[in-house]
CSV table of C-alpha atoms and ligand atoms in Angstrom, one decimal:
chain,number,residue,atom,x,y,z
V,20,MET,CA,44.3,77.5,87.9
V,21,VAL,CA,44.7,74.1,90.4
V,22,ASN,CA,42.4,73.3,93.0
V,23,LEU,CA,43.7,70.8,95.7
V,24,THR,CA,40.3,70.7,97.5
V,25,THR,CA,39.1,67.2,98.3
V,26,SER,CA,36.0,65.8,100.1
V,27,LEU,CA,35.7,62.6,102.1
V,28,HIS,CA,32.3,61.3,103.3
V,29,ASN,CA,30.6,64.7,104.2
V,30,TYR,CA,33.8,67.1,104.8
V,31,THR,CA,35.8,69.2,102.4
V,32,PHE,CA,39.7,69.7,102.9
V,33,GLN,CA,41.7,72.4,101.3
V,34,ASN,CA,44.0,69.6,100.0
V,35,PRO,CA,44.4,66.0,100.0
V,36,LEU,CA,47.7,65.9,102.2
V,37,MET,CA,47.8,64.7,105.7
V,38,ASN,CA,50.3,62.9,108.1
V,39,ALA,CA,49.6,59.0,108.7
V,40,SER,CA,48.8,58.2,112.0
V,41,GLY,CA,52.0,57.5,114.3
V,42,VAL,CA,54.0,59.9,112.7
V,43,HIS,CA,54.5,63.6,114.1
V,44,CYS,CA,51.4,63.1,116.3
V,45,TYR,CA,51.9,61.7,119.3
V,46,THR,CA,51.7,65.1,121.7
V,47,THR,CA,49.7,68.4,121.5
V,48,GLU,CA,53.0,70.3,120.2
V,49,GLN,CA,53.3,68.1,117.7
V,50,LEU,CA,49.7,68.0,116.6
V,51,ASP,CA,49.7,72.0,116.4
V,52,GLU,CA,52.7,71.9,114.3
V,53,LEU,CA,50.7,69.9,111.6
V,54,LEU,CA,47.9,72.2,112.1
V,55,ALA,CA,50.2,75.1,111.3
V,56,SER,CA,51.5,73.2,108.3
V,57,ASP,CA,50.4,73.2,104.7
V,58,ALA,CA,48.6,70.0,105.2
V,59,GLY,CA,45.0,69.6,104.7
V,60,THR,CA,44.2,68.0,108.2
V,61,LEU,CA,45.6,65.6,110.4
V,62,VAL,CA,45.2,62.2,112.5
V,63,THR,CA,46.2,61.7,115.9
V,64,LYS,CA,48.5,58.7,117.2
V,65,SER,CA,46.4,55.5,117.4
V,66,ALA,CA,45.3,55.5,121.1
V,67,THR,CA,44.8,52.7,123.6
V,68,THR,CA,42.3,53.4,126.5
V,69,GLU,CA,45.0,54.4,128.7
V,70,TYR,CA,48.6,55.5,128.0
V,71,ARG,CA,51.1,53.2,126.9
V,72,GLN,CA,54.8,53.1,126.9
V,73,GLY,CA,55.4,51.0,123.8
V,74,ASN,CA,58.2,48.8,122.9
V,75,PRO,CA,62.1,49.4,123.8
V,76,GLU,CA,64.1,51.6,121.8
V,77,PRO,CA,65.4,52.1,119.4
V,78,ARG,CA,62.4,51.2,117.8
V,79,TYR,CA,62.5,53.6,114.9
V,80,ARG,CA,65.1,54.1,112.0
V,81,ASN,CA,65.0,56.2,108.8
V,82,LEU,CA,66.7,54.2,105.8
V,83,ALA,CA,68.1,55.0,102.8
V,84,LEU,CA,65.0,53.2,100.9
V,85,GLY,CA,62.3,54.2,103.8
V,86,SER,CA,62.0,53.5,107.2
V,87,ILE,CA,61.6,50.4,109.5
V,88,ASN,CA,59.6,50.6,113.0
V,89,SER,CA,58.4,48.6,116.1
V,90,MET,CA,56.8,51.3,118.2
V,91,GLY,CA,54.2,48.9,119.9
V,92,LEU,CA,51.5,51.7,120.1
V,93,PRO,CA,53.2,54.0,122.6
V,94,ASN,CA,50.5,56.4,123.4
V,95,GLU,CA,48.8,59.4,125.7
V,96,GLY,CA,45.6,57.3,126.0
V,97,LEU,CA,42.6,58.3,124.2
V,98,LYS,CA,41.1,60.8,126.8
V,99,TYR,CA,44.1,62.8,125.6
V,100,TYR,CA,43.7,63.0,122.1
V,101,LEU,CA,40.0,63.5,122.5
V,102,ASP,CA,40.3,66.5,124.5
V,103,TYR,CA,42.7,67.7,121.6
V,104,VAL,CA,40.1,66.9,119.0
V,105,LEU,CA,37.2,68.2,120.9
V,106,GLY,CA,39.2,71.7,122.1
V,107,LYS,CA,40.0,72.4,118.3
V,108,GLN,CA,36.7,71.6,116.8
V,109,THR,CA,35.5,74.8,118.3
V,110,ASP,CA,37.8,76.8,115.9
V,111,ALA,CA,36.5,77.5,112.5
V,112,GLN,CA,39.8,77.9,111.2
V,113,VAL,CA,40.5,73.9,111.9
V,114,PRO,CA,39.5,71.5,109.3
V,115,PRO,CA,37.6,68.3,110.3
V,116,LEU,CA,40.2,66.2,112.5
V,117,PHE,CA,40.9,62.4,112.5
V,118,LEU,CA,40.9,60.4,116.0
V,119,SER,CA,42.8,56.9,115.5
V,120,VAL,CA,42.1,54.1,118.2
V,121,ALA,CA,44.1,50.8,118.1
V,122,GLY,CA,42.9,48.7,121.1
V,123,LEU,CA,44.5,45.4,121.9
V,124,SER,CA,41.4,43.5,122.1
V,125,MET,CA,37.9,44.1,120.1
V,126,ALA,CA,36.8,44.9,123.8
V,127,GLU,CA,39.2,47.9,124.2
V,128,ASP,CA,38.4,49.1,120.7
V,129,LEU,CA,34.5,48.9,121.3
V,130,GLU,CA,35.2,50.7,124.9
V,131,MET,CA,37.0,53.6,123.1
V,132,LEU,CA,34.5,53.7,120.5
V,133,ALA,CA,31.6,53.8,123.0
V,134,GLN,CA,33.6,56.8,125.0
V,135,ILE,CA,33.8,58.7,121.6
V,136,GLU,CA,30.1,58.2,120.4
V,137,LYS,CA,29.1,59.8,123.8
V,138,THR,CA,31.1,63.3,123.0
V,139,ASP,CA,29.8,65.5,120.4
V,140,PHE,CA,33.2,65.0,118.3
V,141,ASN,CA,32.4,65.9,114.8
V,142,GLY,CA,35.4,64.7,113.2
V,143,LEU,CA,36.2,61.2,111.9
V,144,THR,CA,37.4,58.0,113.9
V,145,GLU,CA,40.1,55.8,112.4
V,146,LEU,CA,39.8,51.8,113.5
V,147,ASN,CA,43.4,50.8,113.4
V,148,LEU,CA,43.2,47.0,112.6
V,149,SER,CA,46.5,46.7,111.2
V,150,CYS,CA,49.3,47.7,113.7
V,151,PRO,CA,52.2,44.8,113.2
V,152,ASN,CA,54.1,46.0,116.4
V,153,VAL,CA,52.5,44.6,119.5
V,154,PRO,CA,54.4,41.5,120.4
V,155,GLY,CA,51.8,38.6,120.4
V,156,LYS,CA,49.2,40.5,119.0
V,157,PRO,CA,48.3,39.6,115.4
V,158,GLN,CA,47.1,42.2,112.8
V,159,VAL,CA,43.3,42.2,113.2
V,160,ALA,CA,42.8,42.4,109.5
V,161,TYR,CA,44.2,39.4,108.2
V,162,ASP,CA,41.9,37.5,110.1
V,163,PHE,CA,38.7,38.0,107.8
V,164,GLU,CA,36.0,36.4,110.4
V,165,ALA,CA,37.4,38.9,113.1
V,166,THR,CA,37.5,41.9,110.9
V,167,GLU,CA,33.7,40.9,110.4
V,168,LYS,CA,33.0,40.5,113.8
V,169,MET,CA,34.6,43.7,114.7
V,170,LEU,CA,32.7,45.8,112.2
V,171,ASP,CA,29.4,44.2,113.2
V,172,GLU,CA,30.0,45.1,116.8
V,173,ALA,CA,31.3,48.4,116.1
V,174,PHE,CA,28.6,49.7,113.7
V,175,SER,CA,26.1,48.5,116.4
V,176,ILE,CA,27.4,51.1,118.8
V,177,PHE,CA,29.1,53.7,117.0
V,178,HIS,CA,27.2,56.0,114.6
V,179,LYS,CA,29.6,58.9,113.5
V,180,PRO,CA,31.7,58.9,110.6
V,181,LEU,CA,34.1,55.6,110.9
V,182,GLY,CA,37.0,54.7,108.8
V,183,VAL,CA,39.3,51.3,109.1
V,184,LYS,CA,43.2,51.6,108.7
V,185,LEU,CA,44.1,48.2,107.0
V,186,PRO,CA,47.5,46.3,106.5
V,187,PRO,CA,48.7,45.7,102.8
V,188,TYR,CA,47.2,42.7,101.4
V,189,PHE,CA,49.3,40.7,98.5
V,190,ASP,CA,46.7,38.2,97.0
V,191,LEU,CA,43.6,39.3,94.4
V,192,ALA,CA,41.6,36.7,96.3
V,193,GLN,CA,42.1,38.5,99.6
V,194,PHE,CA,41.2,41.9,97.8
V,195,ASP,CA,37.8,39.9,96.6
V,196,ILE,CA,37.2,38.7,100.5
V,197,MET,CA,37.9,41.8,102.4
V,198,ALA,CA,36.0,44.2,99.8
V,199,ASN,CA,33.0,42.0,100.2
V,200,ILE,CA,33.1,42.5,103.7
V,201,LEU,CA,34.0,46.2,103.7
V,202,ASN,CA,30.9,46.6,101.1
V,203,LYS,CA,28.4,45.4,103.9
V,204,TYR,CA,29.3,48.4,105.9
V,205,PRO,CA,28.4,52.4,106.0
V,206,LEU,CA,32.0,53.0,106.4
V,207,ALA,CA,33.2,56.7,105.5
V,208,TYR,CA,36.6,55.3,104.3
V,209,ILE,CA,39.2,52.9,104.3
V,210,ASN,CA,42.9,54.0,104.8
V,211,THR,CA,45.1,51.7,103.0
V,212,ILE,CA,48.1,50.8,103.7
V,213,ASN,CA,49.5,50.3,107.3
V,214,SER,CA,53.4,49.6,107.4
V,215,VAL,CA,54.4,46.5,105.6
V,216,GLY,CA,54.9,44.3,108.5
V,217,ASN,CA,57.8,42.5,110.2
V,218,GLY,CA,60.3,43.3,107.7
V,219,LEU,CA,64.1,42.7,108.9
V,220,TYR,CA,66.7,45.4,108.3
V,221,ILE,CA,70.1,44.4,108.5
V,222,ASP,CA,73.2,46.6,108.6
V,223,VAL,CA,76.1,44.4,107.0
V,224,ASP,CA,78.8,46.4,108.8
V,225,SER,CA,77.7,45.8,112.1
V,226,GLU,CA,76.0,42.7,111.2
V,227,THR,CA,73.4,43.8,113.3
V,228,VAL,CA,69.5,44.7,112.8
V,229,ALA,CA,68.4,48.1,113.2
V,230,ILE,CA,65.8,48.1,116.0
V,231,LYS,CA,65.4,46.5,119.4
V,232,PRO,CA,62.1,45.2,119.6
V,233,LYS,CA,61.0,41.6,118.0
V,234,GLY,CA,64.9,40.9,117.6
V,235,GLY,CA,64.4,43.4,114.8
V,236,PHE,CA,61.4,42.8,112.8
V,237,GLY,CA,59.4,45.7,112.3
V,238,GLY,CA,56.9,47.8,109.8
V,239,LEU,CA,58.1,49.0,106.7
V,240,GLY,CA,57.8,52.4,105.3
V,241,GLY,CA,58.9,54.7,102.9
V,242,ALA,CA,59.9,54.3,99.0
V,243,TYR,CA,60.1,50.5,99.7
V,244,ILE,CA,56.1,49.9,99.9
V,245,LEU,CA,55.2,52.6,97.3
V,246,PRO,CA,54.0,49.8,94.6
V,247,THR,CA,52.1,48.1,97.3
V,248,ALA,CA,50.3,50.9,98.6
V,249,LEU,CA,49.5,51.9,94.8
V,250,ALA,CA,48.0,48.4,94.3
V,251,ASN,CA,45.7,48.2,97.4
V,252,VAL,CA,44.5,51.6,96.9
V,253,HIS,CA,43.7,50.7,93.3
V,254,ALA,CA,42.3,47.2,94.0
V,255,PHE,CA,40.1,48.3,96.7
V,256,ARG,CA,39.0,51.4,94.6
V,257,GLN,CA,37.9,48.8,91.8
V,258,ARG,CA,36.0,46.8,94.3
V,259,LEU,CA,34.6,49.1,97.1
V,260,ASN,CA,31.2,50.9,96.9
V,261,PRO,CA,31.7,54.3,95.6
V,262,GLU,CA,30.6,55.8,98.8
V,263,ILE,CA,33.4,54.3,100.7
V,264,ALA,CA,36.1,56.7,100.0
V,265,ILE,CA,40.0,55.8,100.2
V,266,ILE,CA,42.6,57.5,101.7
V,267,GLY,CA,46.2,56.2,100.2
V,268,THR,CA,49.0,55.6,102.7
V,269,GLY,CA,52.7,54.5,101.8
V,270,GLY,CA,55.7,55.3,100.1
V,271,VAL,CA,55.0,59.0,99.3
V,272,GLN,CA,58.3,61.1,99.1
V,273,ASN,CA,57.5,63.7,96.3
V,274,GLY,CA,54.5,65.4,94.6
V,275,ALA,CA,54.4,62.3,91.8
V,276,ASP,CA,53.9,59.8,94.6
V,277,VAL,CA,50.9,61.9,95.8
V,278,PHE,CA,49.8,62.0,91.8
V,279,ALA,CA,50.2,58.3,91.5
V,280,HIS,CA,47.9,57.9,94.8
V,281,ILE,CA,45.4,59.7,93.5
V,282,LEU,CA,45.8,58.2,89.5
V,283,ALA,CA,45.1,55.0,91.6
V,284,GLY,CA,41.7,56.1,93.2
V,285,ALA,CA,43.0,57.7,96.5
V,286,ASP,CA,40.5,61.0,98.0
V,287,MET,CA,43.1,61.8,100.5
V,288,VAL,CA,47.0,60.8,100.7
V,289,GLN,CA,48.9,60.3,103.8
V,290,VAL,CA,52.3,60.7,104.5
V,291,GLY,CA,54.6,59.1,107.2
V,292,THR,CA,58.2,58.3,106.8
V,293,GLN,CA,58.9,61.3,104.9
V,294,LEU,CA,57.2,63.6,107.4
V,295,ALA,CA,59.4,61.8,109.8
V,296,LYS,CA,62.4,62.9,107.7
V,297,ASP,CA,61.6,66.2,106.7
V,298,GLY,CA,59.2,67.6,109.6
V,299,PRO,CA,56.0,69.2,108.6
V,300,ALA,CA,57.5,71.7,106.0
V,301,VAL,CA,57.2,68.5,103.6
V,302,PHE,CA,53.6,69.4,103.1
V,303,THR,CA,54.4,72.7,101.7
V,304,ARG,CA,57.1,70.6,99.3
V,305,LEU,CA,54.4,68.5,98.3
V,306,THR,CA,51.6,70.6,97.5
V,307,GLN,CA,53.8,72.6,95.5
V,308,GLU,CA,55.0,69.8,93.7
V,309,LEU,CA,51.6,68.5,92.9
V,310,THR,CA,50.2,71.5,91.7
V,311,ASN,CA,53.0,72.0,89.3
V,312,LEU,CA,52.5,68.4,88.0
V,313,MET,CA,48.9,69.1,87.5
V,314,THR,CA,49.5,72.5,85.9
V,315,GLU,CA,52.1,70.7,83.8
V,316,LYS,CA,49.7,68.2,82.6
V,317,ASN,CA,46.5,70.7,82.3
V,318,TYR,CA,44.6,69.0,85.2
V,319,GLN,CA,42.6,71.5,87.1
V,320,THR,CA,40.9,69.4,89.9
V,321,LEU,CA,41.9,66.1,91.5
V,322,ALA,CA,39.1,64.5,90.2
V,323,ASP,CA,40.2,65.5,86.5
V,324,PHE,CA,42.4,62.2,87.2
V,325,ARG,CA,41.4,60.4,90.1
V,326,GLY,CA,40.9,56.6,89.8
V,327,LYS,CA,41.9,56.9,86.0
V,328,VAL,CA,45.1,55.3,85.9
V,329,LYS,CA,45.4,53.7,82.4
V,330,THR,CA,46.3,50.0,81.7
V,331,LEU,CA,48.1,48.9,78.7
E,428,OXC,O1,49.6,50.6,113.2
E,428,OXC,C1,50.8,50.9,113.4
E,428,OXC,N1,51.8,51.0,112.6
E,428,OXC,C2,53.2,50.9,112.5
E,428,OXC,O2,53.7,50.7,111.6
E,428,OXC,N2,53.7,51.3,113.8
E,428,OXC,C3,52.6,51.7,115.0
E,428,OXC,C4,53.2,51.3,116.3
E,428,OXC,O3,53.9,50.1,116.4
E,428,OXC,O4,52.6,51.8,117.2
E,428,OXC,N3,51.2,51.2,114.5
């Protein structure tokens, strides 16, 4: 009998699947639909301190090979999502939840962490250091010094379980540098990867880009990015202290992709583009496909194959 339970930090989940922040998680209605689905848990849309409209539309497009987005951090503000997770955590049927924050400055990130610290939130907080879509704002985690300073300050004021959402890295030296920084902190986990930033989809018939913000430049998701996501999961698994768990995000369309993320070293696996395309029922399909694959391969638990990708 296949057992899909997974643990992350001091939390246990019935299965390793959840949404990627930003997909199907803007409103309490969407979040409730995730709770009602076969997902193991959920993460809220990255919050700023106050409500934020985000970039002009069209700002998200599904594509044959994935998706492109430049949402620009639209969200209802931190209090809206904090109220949601605090309200849900009293229900024993609800798994530990993830709350995502993405300030437009280190000061805003610290202000939000301080607000969360004051509450009795008992889930996990995700510090998004990798949004590629706020015009004029670089992805923090591509600046190693800024990341180190951010984490120094964050851990000086925040003592609840904390993870960071990272952009994709493409150079092995960057994995070495980033892992050395991350290993200095008592992180509960890292979440890798965010969308592959600033891709440009062009429709040849109309000779036009797909989304309005930033002249069409946007973060790529879906099948386009699976090999990059698997590389980031595996590179960090090979380099990070074992106490730092890894959430694998990027390119999951089916149970085999979930299996590959876990083989690369992921403890949990997030789904973005395919959730946007199929809705929360995707988690029913993915858990069934993962179960079928594990049965075929005679694995009983995720630990039987986690991180055990073979080399040639
Ligand atoms: O971190 C983010 N990644 C994305 O791909 N898009 C959103 C956004 O633009 O809000 N944020």
